[in-house]
mmCIF file of C-alpha atoms and ligand atoms in Angstrom:
data_model
loop_
_atom_site.group_PDB
_atom_site.id
_atom_site.type_symbol
_atom_site.label_atom_id
_atom_site.label_comp_id
_atom_site.label_asym_id
_atom_site.label_seq_id
_atom_site.Cartn_x
_atom_site.Cartn_y
_atom_site.Cartn_z
ATOM 1 C CA MET A 19 222.150 171.152 109.110
ATOM 2 C CA SER A 20 218.925 172.868 109.209
ATOM 3 C CA LYS A 21 215.976 171.974 107.846
ATOM 4 C CA SER A 22 216.239 172.696 103.418
ATOM 5 C CA TYR A 23 212.922 172.930 101.384
ATOM 6 C CA LYS A 24 213.356 172.359 97.628
ATOM 7 C CA ILE A 25 210.556 175.138 96.056
ATOM 8 C CA ALA A 26 209.337 175.212 92.124
ATOM 9 C CA ALA A 27 209.387 178.696 91.374
ATOM 10 C CA ILE A 28 206.577 179.601 88.636
ATOM 11 C CA PRO A 29 206.522 183.659 87.881
ATOM 12 C CA GLY A 30 204.494 182.992 84.926
ATOM 13 C CA ASP A 31 202.542 186.164 82.718
ATOM 14 C CA GLY A 32 201.919 189.683 83.744
ATOM 15 C CA ILE A 33 202.360 190.869 86.917
ATOM 16 C CA GLY A 34 203.472 187.294 88.050
ATOM 17 C CA ARG A 35 207.123 188.289 87.156
ATOM 18 C CA GLU A 36 206.793 191.429 89.044
ATOM 19 C CA VAL A 37 205.353 190.352 92.284
ATOM 20 C CA VAL A 38 206.881 186.513 92.479
ATOM 21 C CA PRO A 39 210.799 187.817 93.119
ATOM 22 C CA GLU A 40 209.005 190.016 96.165
ATOM 23 C CA GLY A 41 207.156 186.718 97.078
ATOM 24 C CA MET A 42 210.835 185.069 97.224
ATOM 25 C CA ARG A 43 212.684 187.362 99.229
ATOM 26 C CA VAL A 44 210.719 187.720 102.091
ATOM 27 C CA ILE A 45 210.077 183.995 102.528
ATOM 28 C CA GLU A 46 214.225 183.966 102.490
ATOM 29 C CA ALA A 47 214.007 186.234 105.339
ATOM 30 C CA ALA A 48 211.500 184.647 106.911
ATOM 31 C CA ALA A 49 213.609 181.770 106.837
ATOM 32 C CA ARG A 50 217.339 182.688 108.030
ATOM 33 C CA ARG A 51 215.092 184.250 110.859
ATOM 34 C CA HIS A 52 213.464 180.676 111.603
ATOM 35 C CA GLY A 53 216.150 178.440 110.780
ATOM 36 C CA PHE A 54 215.555 176.416 108.069
ATOM 37 C CA SER A 55 216.604 177.027 104.277
ATOM 38 C CA VAL A 56 214.718 177.570 100.715
ATOM 39 C CA ALA A 57 216.771 176.007 97.629
ATOM 40 C CA TRP A 58 214.377 177.669 94.923
ATOM 41 C CA GLN A 59 214.002 176.107 90.996
ATOM 42 C CA GLU A 60 212.832 178.920 88.638
ATOM 43 C CA PHE A 61 210.834 177.511 84.985
ATOM 44 C CA ASP A 62 209.791 179.634 82.993
ATOM 45 C CA TRP A 63 206.634 178.036 82.075
ATOM 46 C CA SER A 64 204.120 180.658 80.781
ATOM 47 C CA CYS A 65 202.179 181.996 77.004
ATOM 48 C CA GLU A 66 205.598 182.877 76.475
ATOM 49 C CA ARG A 67 207.117 179.978 76.379
ATOM 50 C CA TYR A 68 203.512 178.102 74.295
ATOM 51 C CA ALA A 69 203.929 181.055 71.722
ATOM 52 C CA ARG A 70 207.260 180.060 70.996
ATOM 53 C CA THR A 71 206.947 176.125 71.807
ATOM 54 C CA GLY A 72 203.714 175.463 71.709
ATOM 55 C CA ARG A 73 203.584 173.750 75.160
ATOM 56 C CA MET A 74 202.974 175.331 78.279
ATOM 57 C CA MET A 75 205.247 173.717 79.768
ATOM 58 C CA PRO A 76 207.111 170.452 78.927
ATOM 59 C CA ASP A 77 206.292 167.115 78.210
ATOM 60 C CA ASP A 78 207.817 165.707 81.662
ATOM 61 C CA GLY A 79 206.026 169.064 83.387
ATOM 62 C CA MET A 80 205.056 166.756 86.296
ATOM 63 C CA ALA A 81 207.582 164.339 86.942
ATOM 64 C CA THR A 82 209.606 167.656 87.421
ATOM 65 C CA LEU A 83 207.650 168.646 90.074
ATOM 66 C CA ALA A 84 207.041 165.842 91.807
ATOM 67 C CA LYS A 85 210.292 166.151 92.782
ATOM 68 C CA PHE A 86 209.844 169.376 94.999
ATOM 69 C CA ASP A 87 208.222 169.970 98.456
ATOM 70 C CA SER A 88 205.786 172.831 97.477
ATOM 71 C CA ILE A 89 205.402 174.926 94.284
ATOM 72 C CA TYR A 90 205.118 178.480 94.175
ATOM 73 C CA LEU A 91 203.005 179.790 91.219
ATOM 74 C CA GLY A 92 202.521 183.974 90.179
ATOM 75 C CA ALA A 93 200.115 183.549 86.887
ATOM 76 C CA VAL A 94 199.323 182.605 84.243
ATOM 77 C CA GLY A 95 197.580 183.920 81.269
ATOM 78 C CA TYR A 96 198.212 186.631 78.303
ATOM 79 C CA PRO A 97 196.671 188.411 76.252
ATOM 80 C CA GLY A 98 196.707 186.103 72.594
ATOM 81 C CA VAL A 99 196.892 182.647 74.392
ATOM 82 C CA PRO A 100 193.257 181.588 74.839
ATOM 83 C CA ASP A 101 193.089 181.547 78.446
ATOM 84 C CA HIS A 102 191.486 177.879 78.580
ATOM 85 C CA VAL A 103 194.768 176.948 76.323
ATOM 86 C CA SER A 104 197.073 178.309 79.976
ATOM 87 C CA LEU A 105 194.511 177.088 82.373
ATOM 88 C CA TRP A 106 194.688 173.540 80.836
ATOM 89 C CA GLY A 107 197.773 173.703 79.975
ATOM 90 C CA LEU A 108 199.287 174.041 83.199
ATOM 91 C CA LEU A 109 197.375 175.696 86.260
ATOM 92 C CA ILE A 110 194.368 172.446 85.977
ATOM 93 C CA PRO A 111 196.771 169.523 85.199
ATOM 94 C CA ILE A 112 199.247 170.433 87.933
ATOM 95 C CA ARG A 113 195.539 170.422 90.136
ATOM 96 C CA ARG A 114 194.426 167.232 88.794
ATOM 97 C CA GLY A 115 197.557 165.019 88.604
ATOM 98 C CA PHE A 116 198.485 165.900 92.461
ATOM 99 C CA ARG A 117 195.479 165.454 93.710
ATOM 100 C CA GLN A 118 195.714 169.235 94.933
ATOM 101 C CA TYR A 119 191.809 168.763 95.984
ATOM 102 C CA ILE A 120 191.291 171.594 97.694
ATOM 103 C CA ASN A 121 191.556 175.478 96.646
ATOM 104 C CA LEU A 122 191.608 177.241 99.872
ATOM 105 C CA ARG A 123 190.913 180.992 100.331
ATOM 106 C CA PRO A 124 191.234 183.353 103.711
ATOM 107 C CA VAL A 125 189.174 185.956 103.548
ATOM 108 C CA ARG A 126 190.286 188.980 106.010
ATOM 109 C CA LEU A 127 189.123 192.513 106.826
ATOM 110 C CA LEU A 128 192.845 193.877 107.858
ATOM 111 C CA ALA A 129 193.594 197.074 109.339
ATOM 112 C CA GLY A 130 194.104 199.861 107.154
ATOM 113 C CA ILE A 131 192.523 198.593 103.894
ATOM 114 C CA ASP A 132 189.445 200.119 103.244
ATOM 115 C CA SER A 133 186.629 197.629 102.159
ATOM 116 C CA PRO A 134 183.765 199.053 99.848
ATOM 117 C CA LEU A 135 181.271 197.954 102.349
ATOM 118 C CA LYS A 136 180.055 200.811 104.780
ATOM 119 C CA ASN A 137 181.312 200.189 108.123
ATOM 120 C CA ARG A 138 182.666 197.530 108.208
ATOM 121 C CA LYS A 139 185.857 197.259 110.990
ATOM 122 C CA PRO A 140 188.692 194.569 110.830
ATOM 123 C CA GLY A 141 187.717 191.295 112.592
ATOM 124 C CA GLU A 142 184.009 191.551 111.371
ATOM 125 C CA ILE A 143 185.093 189.808 108.223
ATOM 126 C CA ASP A 144 187.204 186.205 108.679
ATOM 127 C CA PHE A 145 186.158 183.487 106.747
ATOM 128 C CA TYR A 146 187.770 180.685 104.808
ATOM 129 C CA VAL A 147 186.108 179.257 101.544
ATOM 130 C CA VAL A 148 187.352 175.759 101.025
ATOM 131 C CA ARG A 149 186.622 175.134 97.144
ATOM 132 C CA GLU A 150 186.463 171.792 95.709
ATOM 133 C CA ASN A 151 189.596 171.735 93.620
ATOM 134 C CA ASN A 152 189.024 168.930 91.084
ATOM 135 C CA GLU A 153 186.122 167.654 89.865
ATOM 136 C CA GLY A 154 182.641 169.660 89.480
ATOM 137 C CA GLU A 155 181.732 171.555 86.729
ATOM 138 C CA TYR A 156 185.030 171.967 85.502
ATOM 139 C CA SER A 157 184.730 168.548 83.568
ATOM 140 C CA GLU A 158 186.591 167.524 80.238
ATOM 141 C CA ILE A 159 183.607 165.438 80.196
ATOM 142 C CA GLY A 160 181.132 166.179 76.577
ATOM 143 C CA GLY A 161 181.368 167.740 73.057
ATOM 144 C CA ARG A 162 180.124 169.490 70.036
ATOM 145 C CA LEU A 163 177.903 168.100 67.216
ATOM 146 C CA TYR A 164 177.245 169.161 63.956
ATOM 147 C CA LYS A 165 179.361 172.657 64.920
ATOM 148 C CA GLY A 166 179.190 175.535 62.327
ATOM 149 C CA THR A 167 174.994 174.464 60.969
ATOM 150 C CA GLU A 168 171.904 175.658 62.953
ATOM 151 C CA LEU A 169 171.845 171.997 64.917
ATOM 152 C CA GLU A 170 175.431 172.500 66.810
ATOM 153 C CA MET A 171 174.677 171.739 70.364
ATOM 154 C CA ALA A 172 177.593 171.809 73.443
ATOM 155 C CA MET A 173 177.421 168.977 75.886
ATOM 156 C CA GLN A 174 179.168 169.584 79.717
ATOM 157 C CA GLN A 175 178.786 167.160 82.058
ATOM 158 C CA ALA A 176 179.634 167.572 85.515
ATOM 159 C CA VAL A 177 181.478 165.300 87.830
ATOM 160 C CA PHE A 178 180.335 164.646 91.610
ATOM 161 C CA THR A 179 181.942 161.966 93.784
ATOM 162 C CA LYS A 180 180.788 160.594 96.347
ATOM 163 C CA THR A 181 185.155 160.638 97.835
ATOM 164 C CA GLY A 182 185.177 163.854 96.127
ATOM 165 C CA THR A 183 182.045 165.490 97.961
ATOM 166 C CA ASP A 184 183.444 163.888 101.033
ATOM 167 C CA ARG A 185 186.754 164.586 102.033
ATOM 168 C CA VAL A 186 186.466 168.795 100.668
ATOM 169 C CA MET A 187 183.279 168.591 103.112
ATOM 170 C CA ARG A 188 185.887 166.796 106.166
ATOM 171 C CA TYR A 189 188.284 169.515 105.229
ATOM 172 C CA ALA A 190 186.121 172.563 105.988
ATOM 173 C CA PHE A 191 185.188 170.653 108.808
ATOM 174 C CA ALA A 192 188.197 170.091 110.658
ATOM 175 C CA LEU A 193 189.156 173.513 109.447
ATOM 176 C CA ALA A 194 186.548 174.995 111.512
ATOM 177 C CA MET A 195 187.462 172.833 114.748
ATOM 178 C CA LYS A 196 189.886 174.988 114.768
ATOM 179 C CA ARG A 197 187.785 178.152 114.042
ATOM 180 C CA LYS A 198 184.524 178.880 114.860
ATOM 181 C CA LYS A 199 183.123 175.844 114.472
ATOM 182 C CA HIS A 200 180.638 176.706 111.782
ATOM 183 C CA VAL A 201 180.584 175.807 107.867
ATOM 184 C CA SER A 202 178.467 176.669 105.510
ATOM 185 C CA SER A 203 177.677 175.322 102.693
ATOM 186 C CA ALA A 204 177.015 176.662 98.633
ATOM 187 C CA THR A 205 174.189 174.994 97.308
ATOM 188 C CA LYS A 206 172.027 174.742 94.255
ATOM 189 C CA SER A 207 169.642 172.478 94.610
ATOM 190 C CA ASN A 208 166.486 174.055 93.755
ATOM 191 C CA GLY A 209 167.704 174.495 89.868
ATOM 192 C CA ILE A 210 170.423 171.966 89.587
ATOM 193 C CA ILE A 211 167.829 168.271 90.367
ATOM 194 C CA HIS A 212 170.833 165.875 90.859
ATOM 195 C CA SER A 213 174.140 166.751 91.432
ATOM 196 C CA MET A 214 173.286 169.248 94.307
ATOM 197 C CA PRO A 215 171.048 166.924 95.808
ATOM 198 C CA PHE A 216 173.988 164.648 96.414
ATOM 199 C CA TRP A 217 175.991 167.711 97.272
ATOM 200 C CA ASP A 218 173.236 168.666 99.982
ATOM 201 C CA GLU A 219 172.973 164.819 101.552
ATOM 202 C CA ARG A 220 176.681 163.728 101.474
ATOM 203 C CA PHE A 221 176.898 167.823 103.076
ATOM 204 C CA ALA A 222 174.388 166.853 105.805
ATOM 205 C CA ALA A 223 176.547 163.015 106.880
ATOM 206 C CA ILE A 224 179.385 164.699 106.776
ATOM 207 C CA ALA A 225 177.849 167.546 109.688
ATOM 208 C CA LYS A 226 176.871 164.240 111.764
ATOM 209 C CA GLU A 227 180.494 162.832 112.339
ATOM 210 C CA TYR A 228 180.998 166.943 113.443
ATOM 211 C CA PRO A 229 178.544 166.943 116.092
ATOM 212 C CA ASP A 230 180.326 170.501 118.038
ATOM 213 C CA VAL A 231 180.402 172.028 114.321
ATOM 214 C CA LYS A 232 177.110 174.615 112.902
ATOM 215 C CA ALA A 233 176.511 172.882 109.439
ATOM 216 C CA ASP A 234 174.200 175.173 107.472
ATOM 217 C CA GLN A 235 173.357 175.544 103.732
ATOM 218 C CA TYR A 236 172.460 178.283 101.262
ATOM 219 C CA HIS A 237 171.630 179.101 97.822
ATOM 220 C CA ILE A 238 174.591 180.462 95.780
ATOM 221 C CA ASP A 239 172.103 182.972 94.793
ATOM 222 C CA ILE A 240 171.739 184.250 97.632
ATOM 223 C CA LEU A 241 175.175 183.647 99.347
ATOM 224 C CA THR A 242 176.301 185.663 96.925
ATOM 225 C CA ALA A 243 173.721 188.488 98.515
ATOM 226 C CA HIS A 244 174.848 187.473 102.080
ATOM 227 C CA PHE A 245 178.624 187.626 101.756
ATOM 228 C CA VAL A 246 178.153 191.541 100.315
ATOM 229 C CA ARG A 247 175.048 192.414 103.004
ATOM 230 C CA HIS A 248 176.374 189.898 106.389
ATOM 231 C CA PRO A 249 180.195 188.614 105.807
ATOM 232 C CA ASP A 250 180.408 188.643 109.472
ATOM 233 C CA TRP A 251 178.025 185.235 109.736
ATOM 234 C CA PHE A 252 180.738 183.028 108.109
ATOM 235 C CA ASP A 253 183.542 181.480 109.445
ATOM 236 C CA VAL A 254 184.108 178.023 106.641
ATOM 237 C CA VAL A 255 182.008 178.090 103.467
ATOM 238 C CA VAL A 256 182.682 175.377 101.729
ATOM 239 C CA GLY A 257 181.554 174.837 98.202
ATOM 240 C CA SER A 258 181.966 172.961 94.632
ATOM 241 C CA ASN A 259 184.474 173.729 92.116
ATOM 242 C CA LEU A 260 182.400 176.614 89.764
ATOM 243 C CA PHE A 261 180.342 178.114 93.207
ATOM 244 C CA GLY A 262 183.487 178.056 95.381
ATOM 245 C CA ASP A 263 186.042 179.646 92.371
ATOM 246 C CA ILE A 264 182.972 182.564 92.031
ATOM 247 C CA LEU A 265 183.056 182.895 96.316
ATOM 248 C CA SER A 266 186.528 182.830 96.051
ATOM 249 C CA ASP A 267 186.764 186.069 93.543
ATOM 250 C CA LEU A 268 184.083 188.190 95.761
ATOM 251 C CA GLY A 269 184.899 186.758 99.185
ATOM 252 C CA PRO A 270 188.640 189.142 98.368
ATOM 253 C CA ALA A 271 186.306 191.961 97.012
ATOM 254 C CA VAL A 272 184.525 192.389 100.184
ATOM 255 C CA VAL A 273 187.990 193.092 102.142
ATOM 256 C CA GLY A 274 189.537 195.204 99.761
ATOM 257 C CA SER A 275 191.953 195.025 96.883
ATOM 258 C CA ILE A 276 192.496 191.697 94.984
ATOM 259 C CA GLY A 277 195.664 192.216 95.353
ATOM 260 C CA ILE A 278 195.890 191.285 98.714
ATOM 261 C CA ALA A 279 194.183 187.840 98.209
ATOM 262 C CA PRO A 280 196.340 184.761 99.088
ATOM 263 C CA GLY A 281 195.439 181.063 97.721
ATOM 264 C CA GLY A 282 196.399 177.512 98.433
ATOM 265 C CA ASN A 283 195.913 174.518 96.257
ATOM 266 C CA ILE A 284 196.425 172.049 99.254
ATOM 267 C CA ASN A 285 196.860 168.111 99.052
ATOM 268 C CA PRO A 286 195.847 167.748 102.750
ATOM 269 C CA GLU A 287 197.431 163.879 102.642
ATOM 270 C CA ARG A 288 201.125 164.942 101.323
ATOM 271 C CA GLU A 289 201.494 162.665 98.669
ATOM 272 C CA CYS A 290 202.418 165.372 95.961
ATOM 273 C CA PRO A 291 203.425 168.482 96.487
ATOM 274 C CA SER A 292 200.639 171.956 97.165
ATOM 275 C CA MET A 293 200.759 175.205 95.174
ATOM 276 C CA PHE A 294 200.125 178.415 96.226
ATOM 277 C CA GLU A 295 199.388 181.570 94.462
ATOM 278 C CA PRO A 296 197.090 184.656 94.868
ATOM 279 C CA VAL A 297 194.273 185.112 93.607
ATOM 280 C CA HIS A 298 194.161 187.684 91.435
ATOM 281 C CA GLY A 299 195.866 186.759 87.250
ATOM 282 C CA SER A 300 198.042 188.649 85.530
ATOM 283 C CA ALA A 301 196.678 191.751 85.240
ATOM 284 C CA PRO A 302 198.196 192.522 81.312
ATOM 285 C CA ASP A 303 196.689 195.898 81.805
ATOM 286 C CA ILE A 304 199.688 197.094 84.490
ATOM 287 C CA ALA A 305 201.901 194.443 83.741
ATOM 288 C CA GLY A 306 205.455 195.795 83.227
ATOM 289 C CA LYS A 307 204.550 199.119 85.305
ATOM 290 C CA GLY A 308 206.196 198.014 88.882
ATOM 291 C CA VAL A 309 202.967 199.111 90.524
ATOM 292 C CA ALA A 310 201.215 195.418 91.351
ATOM 293 C CA ASN A 311 200.517 195.042 94.683
ATOM 294 C CA PRO A 312 202.913 192.327 96.037
ATOM 295 C CA ILE A 313 201.047 191.260 98.841
ATOM 296 C CA GLY A 314 198.613 187.997 97.498
ATOM 297 C CA GLN A 315 201.905 186.813 96.074
ATOM 298 C CA ILE A 316 204.014 187.518 99.286
ATOM 299 C CA TRP A 317 200.879 185.804 101.993
ATOM 300 C CA SER A 318 200.592 183.530 99.673
ATOM 301 C CA GLY A 319 203.875 182.138 100.694
ATOM 302 C CA ALA A 320 202.830 181.834 104.136
ATOM 303 C CA MET A 321 200.253 179.748 103.180
ATOM 304 C CA MET A 322 203.049 177.837 101.763
ATOM 305 C CA LEU A 323 205.376 177.925 104.949
ATOM 306 C CA ASP A 324 202.448 176.704 107.110
ATOM 307 C CA HIS A 325 201.675 174.254 105.079
ATOM 308 C CA LEU A 326 205.510 172.706 104.992
ATOM 309 C CA GLY A 327 205.121 173.562 108.662
ATOM 310 C CA GLU A 328 207.177 176.157 109.151
ATOM 311 C CA HIS A 329 203.941 178.289 110.978
ATOM 312 C CA GLU A 330 206.422 180.626 113.227
ATOM 313 C CA ALA A 331 207.773 181.675 110.217
ATOM 314 C CA ALA A 332 204.291 181.802 108.982
ATOM 315 C CA ALA A 333 202.904 183.961 111.664
ATOM 316 C CA ALA A 334 205.670 186.007 111.263
ATOM 317 C CA ILE A 335 205.162 187.151 107.856
ATOM 318 C CA GLU A 336 201.576 188.018 108.295
ATOM 319 C CA ARG A 337 202.167 190.173 111.081
ATOM 320 C CA ALA A 338 204.485 191.832 108.962
ATOM 321 C CA ILE A 339 202.206 192.415 105.805
ATOM 322 C CA GLU A 340 199.286 193.919 108.678
ATOM 323 C CA ARG A 341 201.430 195.746 110.382
ATOM 324 C CA VAL A 342 203.272 197.554 107.082
ATOM 325 C CA LEU A 343 199.001 197.744 105.355
ATOM 326 C CA ALA A 344 197.992 199.453 109.527
ATOM 327 C CA GLY A 345 201.001 201.874 109.127
ATOM 328 C CA ALA A 346 202.036 204.507 107.215
ATOM 329 C CA GLY A 347 203.908 202.166 104.370
ATOM 330 C CA PRO A 348 203.577 202.638 101.684
ATOM 331 C CA ARG A 349 200.734 201.500 99.119
ATOM 332 C CA THR A 350 200.322 200.940 95.904
ATOM 333 C CA PRO A 351 197.950 202.370 93.607
ATOM 334 C CA ASP A 352 195.028 199.917 94.115
ATOM 335 C CA LEU A 353 195.697 200.637 97.655
ATOM 336 C CA GLY A 354 195.393 204.227 96.938
ATOM 337 C CA GLY A 355 199.146 205.333 97.110
ATOM 338 C CA ASN A 356 201.760 204.901 94.247
ATOM 339 C CA ALA A 357 203.652 203.359 95.541
ATOM 340 C CA GLY A 358 205.744 200.316 93.941
ATOM 341 C CA THR A 359 205.778 196.428 94.025
ATOM 342 C CA LYS A 360 209.189 196.736 95.127
ATOM 343 C CA ASP A 361 208.212 199.417 98.036
ATOM 344 C CA LEU A 362 205.796 197.445 98.972
ATOM 345 C CA GLY A 363 208.010 195.039 99.330
ATOM 346 C CA GLN A 364 210.975 195.886 100.746
ATOM 347 C CA ALA A 365 208.329 197.624 103.903
ATOM 348 C CA ILE A 366 206.783 193.957 104.588
ATOM 349 C CA LEU A 367 210.940 193.001 104.845
ATOM 350 C CA ASP A 368 212.005 195.768 107.002
ATOM 351 C CA ALA A 369 208.277 194.296 109.000
ATOM 352 C CA LEU A 370 209.668 191.221 110.208
ATOM 353 C CA GLY A 371 212.282 192.773 111.933
HETATM 354 P P1 NAI B 8 193.267 189.876 87.202
HETATM 355 O O1 NAI B 8 193.369 189.815 88.262
HETATM 356 O O2 NAI B 8 194.778 189.327 86.460
HETATM 357 O O3 NAI B 8 193.013 191.560 86.795
HETATM 358 C C1 NAI B 8 191.578 192.186 87.707
HETATM 359 C C2 NAI B 8 192.151 193.621 87.739
HETATM 360 O O4 NAI B 8 192.660 193.153 89.380
HETATM 361 C C3 NAI B 8 192.847 194.178 86.744
HETATM 362 O O5 NAI B 8 192.352 195.387 87.004
HETATM 363 C C4 NAI B 8 194.228 193.934 87.445
HETATM 364 O O6 NAI B 8 195.101 195.475 87.155
HETATM 365 C C5 NAI B 8 193.692 193.793 89.292
HETATM 366 N N1 NAI B 8 194.369 193.392 89.927
HETATM 367 C C6 NAI B 8 194.513 192.187 89.483
HETATM 368 N N2 NAI B 8 196.141 191.761 90.415
HETATM 369 C C7 NAI B 8 196.616 193.087 90.913
HETATM 370 C C8 NAI B 8 197.931 193.042 92.375
HETATM 371 N N3 NAI B 8 198.879 192.635 92.254
HETATM 372 N N4 NAI B 8 197.557 194.700 92.425
HETATM 373 C C9 NAI B 8 196.831 195.265 91.766
HETATM 374 N N5 NAI B 8 195.923 195.441 91.035
HETATM 375 C C10 NAI B 8 195.907 193.771 90.036
HETATM 376 O O7 NAI B 8 192.232 188.861 85.949
HETATM 377 P P2 NAI B 8 192.225 189.264 84.595
HETATM 378 O O8 NAI B 8 192.045 190.171 84.349
HETATM 379 O O9 NAI B 8 190.210 188.695 84.558
HETATM 380 O O10 NAI B 8 192.802 188.063 83.921
HETATM 381 C C11 NAI B 8 193.942 188.322 82.868
HETATM 382 C C12 NAI B 8 194.167 187.033 82.608
HETATM 383 O O11 NAI B 8 194.766 186.322 84.157
HETATM 384 C C13 NAI B 8 193.831 186.120 81.971
HETATM 385 O O12 NAI B 8 194.526 185.405 81.143
HETATM 386 C C14 NAI B 8 193.567 185.484 83.629
HETATM 387 O O13 NAI B 8 193.194 183.663 82.550
HETATM 388 C C15 NAI B 8 194.962 185.335 83.950
HETATM 389 N N6 NAI B 8 194.063 184.766 85.216
HETATM 390 C C16 NAI B 8 195.137 183.774 85.807
HETATM 391 C C17 NAI B 8 194.942 183.105 86.783
HETATM 392 C C18 NAI B 8 195.857 181.861 87.539
HETATM 393 O O14 NAI B 8 196.623 182.433 86.998
HETATM 394 N N7 NAI B 8 195.193 181.463 88.822
HETATM 395 C C19 NAI B 8 193.791 183.267 87.805
HETATM 396 C C20 NAI B 8 192.707 184.816 87.417
HETATM 397 C C21 NAI B 8 193.571 185.066 86.150
HETATM 398 MG MG1 MG B 9 188.494 182.149 89.697
#
């Protein structure tokens, strides 16, 4: 009996529905070639469902997902439904409920992609952003007072726990041990005087556990400048929920299209399913036209297989993506071509060999 994985597919909204099917067929082909199979179950959880039922997912949604080995998500969000509804109604409950406290996003300049930075060659930019995904600045603690009056006020509390901070930093250092042995921390301990000095203290303490790894830190403002001017400096960059969110969009932007950037929401202990999704959103401006770049979704599928232990299948998908981009194959408009989503998906399928 070959191994079979149960995967929950949530295409979501907009181009999520166009790129998830491409990811699914590439994953299936890789599975066939590497001797395992995938049992999919698709869920229509989305803003469209919210408009119909008032809920992004059903009440027992988390219990349903808990039975799967992994979750493969497209994107959620659509005009007409406020973004905080789609985020707090689906993505954040899954990330927190399943303790997916690592948001992992590779940033790699691939051959055949024009970086918006001058004179950058493939190989020069190759790092990971490790974003804390469960606490920090994205907290529900706070409130509004005196609404509608001159005294109106809003307060929002950031939350940094030792457990939450240490575990994301250990993950970053362990990842660096398998790579170039260098971790950079995003901080702002000059301006934010309680949580960020704590973050720095914990970074220094965890760095001591990994004496072979070079550890440095930058304030977030200059760090964004270094991402643009010196992206070759970085190996693993660790940041809080907010700083990591910003850096993990900036990273993909300096290596080309947001359409190719993959991501994983990971529960490293594997007590709960992890969730893999591209960095981009539902792109309402191009949705329905069949021109979205499916590579971010397909690459996220490779990250999912890698997490499930199917390292060879994952590497084969990454090689197929690299081969298609480096060659003369079809390109979607964001990469300067005029091919459609399905053409690019098919080319990657063919390149799997
Ligand atoms: P977005 O990533 O959807 O789009 C930004 C720009 O990049 C657009 O011009 C879009 O056409 C382009 N783009 C994105 N993905 C592409 C692809 N695969 N191929 C070619 N071009 C691509 O971000 P935006 O516009 O800020 O958000 C749109 C909606 O998506 C919002 O409702 C937002 O809340 C949601 N969103 C959802 C995310 C998720 O589900 N994880 C992440 C980010 C945004
Ligand atoms: Mg973001």
